[in-house]
Phi, psi and omega in degrees: 000115201282152194233133184285160169252129195268223196276151207017058182081005216244127166296126168228152208175183190278144179272137180274123186287125169291135167268141140326113197267140205281143163272160148253045163304129174261158174266143188223173179295331191272123133013098143321117176093013172263060166290346147301314151341289221281305179327291176330316170277308167318322178290317184285332157278333142342285171311328180283305206290335206236358171055040182209155172272158180245128192260097190283138180254113181309304187298303181266332174279321193291322193269333166300335193273326174311311191279317173290258162010295183291342186257314200239006159095158197280349176289321173302310188299302176298328164284340180294307179294325211262303190323306185302325182249004164277332189236312204284304189298347167279321173248022173222121191297339170276347167299294186311349184239005162248063189264076176200176175304329179273338171303316206285312197296306182302314196260013181302310172288316157322313200278320177310324186296310191291333183268327153311343170264350179270320176302327201275283174343296183281001174257334160296330181274315191299308175326290189288349154308301193272028172055000000 
């Protein structure tokens, strides 16, 4: 549709109403936005595995965890933290050298892909074994 230009060469036309962006975050029992809880969970796992305190950079690392929570939901981030410590830092050389929230964040998609592949392979093996 052709739009007419008004005085001072300013385009006049219909304004498009802005719509809020919807996130894929899943509802959980924990309030959204409590990244300190996620940082604490990461820190507790770090201390459990390495017997030393994890010193988080709350601004930067809190933002990274918030991004993950907004996209995947709180529960998925908690499962991702556990997967990172239980499996990933032991099987991925880069992860083993970058054991922090930023390292986990950088590897998130790779962790999902390899986790999904293992589940798929296990399902195929179960299907074969069940005959």
